[in-house]
């Protein structure tokens, strides 16, 4: 019998069903539960979109108010978790801190039954900004921040705890849009990781810890940080253009470009690019934004490769004073909504995800006693 051919990277394989999101679908583009991403990014608050993803419908006024209050009340971190965070080194990779923080929370507040899944999802959404900033500020500034702030939004809380003063309404607006753009993206690598784990009927914290591990890689969420590291090296657009041409010649990947599903554009790019431009004007930037635009033009001209959601996030986050090492963890603070919603959806399917592999090892061999081995 001939074996079925393996599909490298599962490209084009439909590996399940979801009611959460369409990515690049004819006539639908990128949408969350039927709502176009452009409408959500323009009109909604991130908490509204979190509610939509987790609970299935947009909240009405009362529901949103109650939800924001509920999330606010869940911001405080347990003492034992704070102690762990204080012991993690300043040089730790912030994504390792996120993964560890999530895992420790799972030890201290274990999900004992799937009936608790909404509560666990809300708690993770509320606790993760505190986990990130508590560790970051303690290890870098020796400051013990109190995550249980009164900030109205998750983005506002993040900027506040990172030390932004005074609160800037423009930055908070950009954070809403950014967190909405990053919230959900169908069967991407980290979400699929979470779903594979969920299919074993494991607990929410294990699913999310695994997803954070997948998002850490530079081919996935790590691209925003890698794009910033790259852009920072150049002092003007001409220098950037020459460097990018050399990178392409050496067949190096330029971070923040290309996509596994989209073929001609990433619909999130125009939105975050517009915010990056506005922030550049606000902070009086005359270097990073023009360099970014030139890199984008060169990549399109030379390779027909387009900027993905990560590329202009690099400059946008930089303009708002978010340290580069925290870019991918901020992505986590948003994608936690999509991950949890996918875990809940996967749990409705009783089957474990278990594909097969094409075997490429040696044929059948006779056992060799240890003393006869070379
Ligand atoms: N820079 C330079 N060349 C790129 C590129 C990039 N960012 N992305 C793709 N290419 C090239 C590949 O080298 C390949 O060239 P080849 O045909 O000569 O070998 C071709 O374009 C096809 O790329 P491929 O890697 O097959 O695309 P993919 O669909 O498997 O991968 C990504 C998609 C996102 C993993 C890939 O584009 C990438 O690594 N981008 C940079 C990281 C990034 O921004 N990730 C965030 C995604 S939202």
Short mmCIF file of C-alpha atoms and ligand atoms in Angstrom, two decimals:
data_model
loop_
_atom_site.label_atom_id
_atom_site.label_comp_id
_atom_site.label_asym_id
_atom_site.label_seq_id
_atom_site.Cartn_x
_atom_site.Cartn_y
_atom_site.Cartn_z
CA UNK A 1 0.00 0.00 0.00
CA UNK A 2 1.43 3.42 -0.91
CA UNK A 3 1.70 5.79 2.00
CA UNK A 4 -0.01 9.19 1.84
CA UNK A 5 2.44 12.01 1.09
CA UNK A 6 3.24 14.30 4.01
CA UNK A 7 2.21 17.94 3.65
CA UNK A 8 5.15 20.03 4.85
CA UNK A 9 4.16 22.51 7.56
CA UNK A 10 0.50 21.41 7.16
CA UNK A 11 0.11 24.18 4.56
CA UNK A 12 -3.36 24.11 3.02
CA UNK A 13 -4.60 21.37 5.35
CA UNK A 14 -7.92 22.10 7.04
CA UNK A 15 -7.19 20.79 10.53
CA UNK A 16 -10.48 21.57 12.27
CA UNK A 17 -13.43 23.92 12.54
CA UNK A 18 -13.72 27.28 14.26
CA UNK A 19 -16.47 29.86 14.71
CA UNK A 20 -13.98 32.43 15.99
CA UNK A 21 -12.17 33.92 13.07
CA UNK A 22 -11.69 34.03 9.31
CA UNK A 23 -8.22 34.75 7.94
CA UNK A 24 -8.02 35.96 4.35
CA UNK A 25 -11.27 34.23 3.35
CA UNK A 26 -12.88 35.36 0.09
CA UNK A 27 -15.47 38.01 0.94
CA UNK A 28 -14.75 37.94 4.68
CA UNK A 29 -11.09 38.94 5.03
CA UNK A 30 -10.00 38.99 8.64
CA UNK A 31 -12.98 38.87 10.95
CA UNK A 32 -13.69 37.91 14.56
CA UNK A 33 -17.03 36.12 14.98
CA UNK A 34 -18.22 37.80 11.79
CA UNK A 35 -17.07 41.35 12.59
CA UNK A 36 -14.53 42.90 10.22
CA UNK A 37 -11.22 43.64 11.94
CA UNK A 38 -11.25 47.15 10.48
CA UNK A 39 -14.56 47.96 12.19
CA UNK A 40 -13.41 46.47 15.47
CA UNK A 41 -10.05 48.29 15.43
CA UNK A 42 -11.73 51.59 14.61
CA UNK A 43 -14.70 51.50 16.99
CA UNK A 44 -14.17 48.96 19.76
CA UNK A 45 -12.26 48.86 23.00
CA UNK A 46 -10.02 45.83 23.48
CA UNK A 47 -12.15 44.60 26.39
CA UNK A 48 -15.20 44.58 24.09
CA UNK A 49 -13.36 42.36 21.64
CA UNK A 50 -12.11 40.10 24.45
CA UNK A 51 -15.75 39.68 25.51
CA UNK A 52 -16.79 39.00 21.91
CA UNK A 53 -14.16 36.30 21.47
CA UNK A 54 -14.70 34.62 24.83
CA UNK A 55 -18.46 34.98 25.27
CA UNK A 56 -19.60 34.93 21.64
CA UNK A 57 -21.35 38.31 21.22
CA UNK A 58 -20.45 41.97 21.56
CA UNK A 59 -21.38 43.16 25.07
CA UNK A 60 -24.06 45.82 25.56
CA UNK A 61 -23.24 48.86 27.72
CA UNK A 62 -24.09 47.21 31.02
CA UNK A 63 -22.31 43.97 30.15
CA UNK A 64 -19.16 45.83 29.11
CA UNK A 65 -19.13 47.87 32.28
CA UNK A 66 -19.58 44.77 34.42
CA UNK A 67 -16.93 42.91 32.46
CA UNK A 68 -14.35 45.71 32.84
CA UNK A 69 -15.08 45.88 36.58
CA UNK A 70 -14.74 42.10 36.88
CA UNK A 71 -11.40 42.17 35.04
CA UNK A 72 -10.17 45.06 37.20
CA UNK A 73 -10.97 43.11 40.38
CA UNK A 74 -8.87 40.19 39.19
CA UNK A 75 -5.62 42.11 38.67
CA UNK A 76 -3.89 41.42 42.01
CA UNK A 77 -1.19 38.71 42.02
CA UNK A 78 -0.77 36.07 44.75
CA UNK A 79 2.24 36.62 47.04
CA UNK A 80 3.80 33.28 46.05
CA UNK A 81 3.74 34.31 42.39
CA UNK A 82 5.32 37.68 43.17
CA UNK A 83 8.08 35.88 45.07
CA UNK A 84 8.80 33.67 42.06
CA UNK A 85 8.87 36.73 39.78
CA UNK A 86 11.32 38.49 42.11
CA UNK A 87 13.70 35.54 41.80
CA UNK A 88 13.78 35.55 38.01
CA UNK A 89 16.90 37.28 36.66
CA UNK A 90 16.86 40.64 34.96
CA UNK A 91 18.48 38.97 31.93
CA UNK A 92 15.65 36.43 31.60
CA UNK A 93 13.81 36.40 28.27
CA UNK A 94 10.51 38.17 29.00
CA UNK A 95 8.62 35.44 27.13
CA UNK A 96 10.14 32.89 29.52
CA UNK A 97 8.84 35.04 32.35
CA UNK A 98 5.35 35.04 30.81
CA UNK A 99 5.41 31.28 30.36
CA UNK A 100 6.64 30.77 33.92
CA UNK A 101 4.15 33.26 35.36
CA UNK A 102 1.27 31.53 33.60
CA UNK A 103 2.45 28.14 34.78
CA UNK A 104 2.89 29.27 38.40
CA UNK A 105 -0.61 30.78 38.34
CA UNK A 106 -1.81 27.37 37.17
CA UNK A 107 -0.18 25.78 40.22
CA UNK A 108 -1.67 28.30 42.64
CA UNK A 109 -5.10 28.64 41.04
CA UNK A 110 -5.49 25.31 39.24
CA UNK A 111 -8.44 24.87 36.92
CA UNK A 112 -10.14 21.90 38.54
CA UNK A 113 -13.05 21.55 36.14
CA UNK A 114 -13.97 22.86 32.70
CA UNK A 115 -16.91 24.62 34.40
CA UNK A 116 -14.31 27.15 35.61
CA UNK A 117 -12.95 27.93 32.15
CA UNK A 118 -14.51 31.40 31.76
CA UNK A 119 -13.31 32.41 35.20
CA UNK A 120 -9.80 31.12 34.40
CA UNK A 121 -9.73 32.95 31.06
CA UNK A 122 -10.79 36.25 32.69
CA UNK A 123 -8.21 35.78 35.43
CA UNK A 124 -5.41 35.16 32.92
CA UNK A 125 -6.44 38.21 30.90
CA UNK A 126 -6.37 40.31 34.08
CA UNK A 127 -3.21 38.83 35.63
CA UNK A 128 -0.79 38.68 32.70
CA UNK A 129 -0.09 42.45 32.46
CA UNK A 130 0.76 42.41 36.17
CA UNK A 131 3.00 39.36 35.78
CA UNK A 132 4.96 41.05 33.02
CA UNK A 133 5.30 44.46 34.63
CA UNK A 134 5.90 43.21 38.18
CA UNK A 135 8.90 41.19 37.01
CA UNK A 136 10.14 43.85 34.62
CA UNK A 137 10.01 46.79 37.03
CA UNK A 138 11.40 44.77 39.96
CA UNK A 139 14.31 43.31 38.00
CA UNK A 140 15.14 46.51 36.11
CA UNK A 141 14.25 49.35 38.52
CA UNK A 142 13.98 47.61 41.89
CA UNK A 143 10.35 48.81 42.08
CA UNK A 144 7.53 46.59 43.34
CA UNK A 145 4.53 47.79 41.32
CA UNK A 146 1.01 47.05 42.49
CA UNK A 147 -0.80 45.40 39.56
CA UNK A 148 -4.20 46.04 41.18
CA UNK A 149 -4.51 49.47 39.57
CA UNK A 150 -7.67 51.42 38.83
CA UNK A 151 -6.80 51.98 35.16
CA UNK A 152 -9.86 51.67 32.96
CA UNK A 153 -8.24 49.49 30.30
CA UNK A 154 -5.65 46.74 30.03
CA UNK A 155 -3.56 48.84 27.64
CA UNK A 156 -3.75 51.82 30.03
CA UNK A 157 -2.76 49.61 32.95
CA UNK A 158 0.23 48.29 31.02
CA UNK A 159 1.52 51.75 30.09
CA UNK A 160 0.91 52.98 33.63
CA UNK A 161 2.80 50.08 35.24
CA UNK A 162 5.67 50.50 32.80
CA UNK A 163 6.07 53.97 34.23
CA UNK A 164 4.40 56.14 31.58
CA UNK A 165 3.44 59.46 33.10
CA UNK A 166 1.22 61.29 32.60
CA UNK A 167 -1.29 58.90 30.97
CA UNK A 168 -1.56 59.74 27.29
CA UNK A 169 -5.05 59.24 25.74
CA UNK A 170 -3.53 58.77 22.27
CA UNK A 171 -1.30 55.94 23.51
CA UNK A 172 -4.24 54.27 25.21
CA UNK A 173 -6.25 54.48 21.98
CA UNK A 174 -3.36 52.93 20.04
CA UNK A 175 -3.12 50.15 22.63
CA UNK A 176 -6.81 49.35 22.13
CA UNK A 177 -6.29 49.07 18.36
CA UNK A 178 -3.06 47.10 18.70
CA UNK A 179 -4.45 44.61 21.20
CA UNK A 180 -7.52 44.14 18.99
CA UNK A 181 -5.35 43.47 15.92
CA UNK A 182 -3.31 40.86 17.80
CA UNK A 183 -6.22 39.18 19.60
CA UNK A 184 -7.02 36.33 17.26
CA UNK A 185 -5.81 34.72 14.03
CA UNK A 186 -7.35 31.28 13.46
CA UNK A 187 -5.04 28.22 13.41
CA UNK A 188 -1.68 30.00 13.68
CA UNK A 189 1.20 28.11 15.31
CA UNK A 190 0.60 29.18 18.93
CA UNK A 191 -3.18 28.74 18.76
CA UNK A 192 -2.75 25.33 17.19
CA UNK A 193 -0.34 24.45 20.00
CA UNK A 194 -3.03 25.44 22.52
CA UNK A 195 -5.64 23.39 20.66
CA UNK A 196 -3.43 20.29 20.50
CA UNK A 197 -2.92 20.54 24.25
CA UNK A 198 -6.65 21.18 24.81
CA UNK A 199 -7.52 18.11 22.74
CA UNK A 200 -5.88 15.98 25.44
CA UNK A 201 -8.39 17.55 27.89
CA UNK A 202 -5.57 19.24 29.74
CA UNK A 203 -6.06 22.33 31.89
CA UNK A 204 -6.19 25.92 30.56
CA UNK A 205 -2.85 27.02 32.06
CA UNK A 206 -1.00 24.14 30.36
CA UNK A 207 -2.59 25.02 27.01
CA UNK A 208 -1.64 28.69 27.39
CA UNK A 209 1.90 28.00 28.64
CA UNK A 210 2.50 25.90 25.51
CA UNK A 211 1.04 28.61 23.30
CA UNK A 212 3.34 31.22 24.84
CA UNK A 213 6.28 28.94 24.03
CA UNK A 214 5.21 28.78 20.37
CA UNK A 215 4.65 32.51 20.11
CA UNK A 216 8.18 33.14 21.40
CA UNK A 217 9.84 32.07 18.12
CA UNK A 218 11.01 34.79 15.69
CA UNK A 219 9.04 33.23 12.83
CA UNK A 220 5.84 33.87 14.81
CA UNK A 221 5.27 36.51 17.50
CA UNK A 222 8.94 37.25 18.01
CA UNK A 223 8.96 39.07 14.66
CA UNK A 224 7.89 42.47 16.08
CA UNK A 225 10.89 42.48 18.40
CA UNK A 226 13.24 41.19 15.69
CA UNK A 227 11.96 43.91 13.32
CA UNK A 228 12.76 46.58 15.91
CA UNK A 229 16.26 45.20 16.50
CA UNK A 230 16.83 45.36 12.74
CA UNK A 231 15.40 48.86 12.20
CA UNK A 232 17.38 50.30 15.09
CA UNK A 233 20.67 49.58 13.34
CA UNK A 234 20.05 52.10 10.57
CA UNK A 235 20.32 55.85 10.76
CA UNK A 236 18.53 56.83 7.53
CA UNK A 237 16.38 55.36 4.73
CA UNK A 238 19.25 55.06 2.20
CA UNK A 239 21.37 53.08 4.63
CA UNK A 240 18.35 50.88 5.39
CA UNK A 241 17.72 50.25 1.70
CA UNK A 242 21.31 49.15 1.05
CA UNK A 243 21.28 46.88 4.09
CA UNK A 244 17.99 45.26 3.09
CA UNK A 245 19.27 44.64 -0.43
CA UNK A 246 22.32 42.91 1.04
CA UNK A 247 20.09 40.81 3.30
CA UNK A 248 18.00 39.71 0.35
CA UNK A 249 21.14 38.86 -1.63
CA UNK A 250 22.27 36.64 1.25
CA UNK A 251 18.73 35.14 1.31
CA UNK A 252 18.22 36.31 4.87
CA UNK A 253 14.70 36.79 6.18
CA UNK A 254 13.65 40.37 6.78
CA UNK A 255 11.56 40.29 9.93
CA UNK A 256 8.02 41.63 9.76
CA UNK A 257 7.49 40.59 6.11
CA UNK A 258 5.60 37.78 4.46
CA UNK A 259 2.88 35.56 5.80
CA UNK A 260 1.94 31.91 5.72
CA UNK A 261 -1.67 32.59 4.63
CA UNK A 262 -1.92 36.11 3.17
CA UNK A 263 -0.51 36.42 -0.34
CA UNK A 264 -0.67 40.12 -1.23
CA UNK A 265 -1.30 42.06 1.99
CA UNK A 266 -1.94 41.69 5.70
CA UNK A 267 -5.11 43.66 6.52
CA UNK A 268 -3.74 44.53 9.95
CA UNK A 269 -0.78 46.38 8.47
CA UNK A 270 -2.62 49.46 7.15
CA UNK A 271 -4.24 49.99 10.56
CA UNK A 272 -1.12 49.78 12.70
CA UNK A 273 0.88 51.67 10.07
CA UNK A 274 -1.53 54.61 10.32
CA UNK A 275 -1.15 54.61 14.11
CA UNK A 276 2.62 54.38 13.84
CA UNK A 277 2.60 57.41 11.57
CA UNK A 278 0.44 59.36 14.01
CA UNK A 279 2.72 58.42 16.90
CA UNK A 280 5.78 59.41 14.86
CA UNK A 281 4.24 62.89 14.45
CA UNK A 282 3.36 63.02 18.14
CA UNK A 283 6.89 62.18 19.32
CA UNK A 284 8.60 64.17 16.54
CA UNK A 285 10.29 61.15 14.95
CA UNK A 286 12.12 61.79 11.69
CA UNK A 287 14.13 58.55 11.53
CA UNK A 288 12.35 55.33 12.46
CA UNK A 289 9.11 55.87 10.54
CA UNK A 290 10.79 57.00 7.26
CA UNK A 291 13.21 54.05 7.55
CA UNK A 292 10.27 51.68 8.05
CA UNK A 293 8.47 53.08 5.03
CA UNK A 294 11.57 52.68 2.87
CA UNK A 295 12.10 49.07 3.98
CA UNK A 296 8.46 48.36 3.16
CA UNK A 297 8.85 49.87 -0.32
CA UNK A 298 12.08 47.97 -1.03
CA UNK A 299 10.61 44.63 0.09
CA UNK A 300 7.62 45.12 -2.19
CA UNK A 301 9.71 46.32 -5.14
CA UNK A 302 12.31 43.55 -4.87
CA UNK A 303 10.33 40.53 -3.66
CA UNK A 304 6.63 41.40 -3.73
CA UNK A 305 6.73 40.77 0.02
CA UNK A 306 4.40 42.92 2.14
CA UNK A 307 4.67 44.13 5.72
CA UNK A 308 2.74 41.92 8.13
CA UNK A 309 1.09 42.98 11.41
CA UNK A 310 4.41 42.86 13.24
CA UNK A 311 6.38 45.33 11.15
CA UNK A 312 4.80 48.67 12.10
CA UNK A 313 4.03 47.39 15.57
CA UNK A 314 7.78 47.66 16.13
CA UNK A 315 7.89 51.45 15.60
CA UNK A 316 4.47 52.02 17.20
CA UNK A 317 5.47 50.28 20.44
CA UNK A 318 8.85 52.00 20.39
CA UNK A 319 7.24 55.44 20.08
CA UNK A 320 5.05 54.68 23.11
CA UNK A 321 8.14 53.86 25.18
CA UNK A 322 7.54 50.11 25.43
CA UNK A 323 10.93 48.39 25.82
CA UNK A 324 11.77 46.23 22.78
CA UNK A 325 12.12 43.06 24.85
CA UNK A 326 8.47 43.41 25.91
CA UNK A 327 6.97 43.61 22.40
CA UNK A 328 6.19 39.90 22.12
CA UNK A 329 4.89 39.65 25.71
CA UNK A 330 2.48 42.51 24.89
CA UNK A 331 1.26 40.35 21.99
CA UNK A 332 0.57 37.65 24.64
CA UNK A 333 -1.58 40.08 26.67
CA UNK A 334 -3.83 40.32 23.64
CA UNK A 335 -3.69 36.83 22.11
CA UNK A 336 -4.60 35.30 25.47
CA UNK A 337 -8.21 36.03 24.44
CA UNK A 338 -8.00 34.12 21.17
CA UNK A 339 -6.09 31.24 22.77
CA UNK A 340 -8.60 30.80 25.61
CA UNK A 341 -11.54 31.00 23.19
CA UNK A 342 -9.91 28.32 21.02
CA UNK A 343 -9.26 26.08 24.02
CA UNK A 344 -12.95 26.36 24.96
CA UNK A 345 -13.96 25.57 21.39
CA UNK A 346 -11.59 22.61 21.14
CA UNK A 347 -12.96 21.20 24.39
CA UNK A 348 -16.32 20.70 22.70
CA UNK A 349 -14.64 18.15 20.44
CA UNK A 350 -13.95 14.88 22.29
CA UNK A 351 -11.20 13.71 19.88
CA UNK A 352 -7.49 14.01 20.56
CA UNK A 353 -5.49 15.67 17.76
CA UNK A 354 -3.10 13.03 16.55
CA UNK A 355 -1.78 13.20 12.97
CA UNK A 356 0.53 10.64 11.36
CA UNK A 357 4.06 10.91 9.95
CA UNK A 358 5.88 9.60 6.91
CA UNK A 359 8.55 7.27 8.22
CA UNK A 360 12.05 8.03 6.88
CA UNK A 361 14.19 5.88 9.22
CA UNK A 362 15.96 2.56 8.52
CA UNK A 363 14.09 -0.62 7.52
CA UNK A 364 13.58 -3.57 9.91
CA UNK A 365 16.80 -4.58 11.69
CA UNK A 366 17.87 -7.55 13.81
CA UNK A 367 18.47 -6.90 17.54
CA UNK A 368 22.20 -6.56 18.43
CA UNK A 369 23.26 -7.56 21.95
CA UNK A 370 25.18 -4.72 23.63
CA UNK A 371 28.51 -6.56 23.75
CA UNK A 372 28.43 -7.11 19.97
CA UNK A 373 27.82 -3.44 19.06
CA UNK A 374 30.68 -1.54 17.44
N1 LIG B 1 12.23 38.05 4.09
C1 LIG B 1 12.87 37.59 3.00
N2 LIG B 1 12.40 36.59 2.25
C2 LIG B 1 11.26 36.03 2.63
C3 LIG B 1 10.55 36.46 3.76
C4 LIG B 1 11.08 37.52 4.49
N3 LIG B 1 10.46 37.98 5.57
N4 LIG B 1 9.44 35.73 3.91
C5 LIG B 1 9.43 34.85 2.90
N5 LIG B 1 10.54 35.02 2.15
C6 LIG B 1 10.91 34.26 0.98
C7 LIG B 1 11.41 32.89 1.39
O1 LIG B 1 12.78 32.89 1.65
C8 LIG B 1 11.02 32.06 0.22
O2 LIG B 1 11.95 32.27 -0.80
P1 LIG B 1 12.41 31.06 -1.76
O3 LIG B 1 11.14 30.66 -2.47
O4 LIG B 1 13.45 31.67 -2.61
O5 LIG B 1 12.91 29.98 -0.83
C9 LIG B 1 9.70 32.67 -0.21
O6 LIG B 1 9.73 34.03 0.22
C10 LIG B 1 8.51 31.95 0.38
O7 LIG B 1 8.63 32.01 1.77
P2 LIG B 1 8.22 30.90 2.80
O8 LIG B 1 9.19 30.84 3.94
O9 LIG B 1 7.90 29.64 2.07
O10 LIG B 1 6.90 31.46 3.35
P3 LIG B 1 6.10 30.76 4.45
O11 LIG B 1 4.70 30.95 4.07
O12 LIG B 1 6.55 29.40 4.74
O13 LIG B 1 6.52 31.58 5.76
C11 LIG B 1 6.70 33.32 7.26
C12 LIG B 1 5.82 32.64 6.22
C13 LIG B 1 5.85 34.36 7.97
C14 LIG B 1 7.21 32.30 8.30
C15 LIG B 1 7.89 33.99 6.54
O14 LIG B 1 7.40 34.92 5.60
C16 LIG B 1 8.85 34.64 7.50
O15 LIG B 1 9.72 33.97 8.05
N6 LIG B 1 8.71 35.99 7.71
C17 LIG B 1 9.57 36.68 8.63
C18 LIG B 1 9.09 36.47 10.06
C19 LIG B 1 7.81 37.19 10.37
O16 LIG B 1 7.64 38.35 10.05
N7 LIG B 1 6.89 36.47 11.03
C20 LIG B 1 5.61 37.02 11.45
C21 LIG B 1 4.49 36.43 10.68
S1 LIG B 1 2.97 37.26 11.05
#
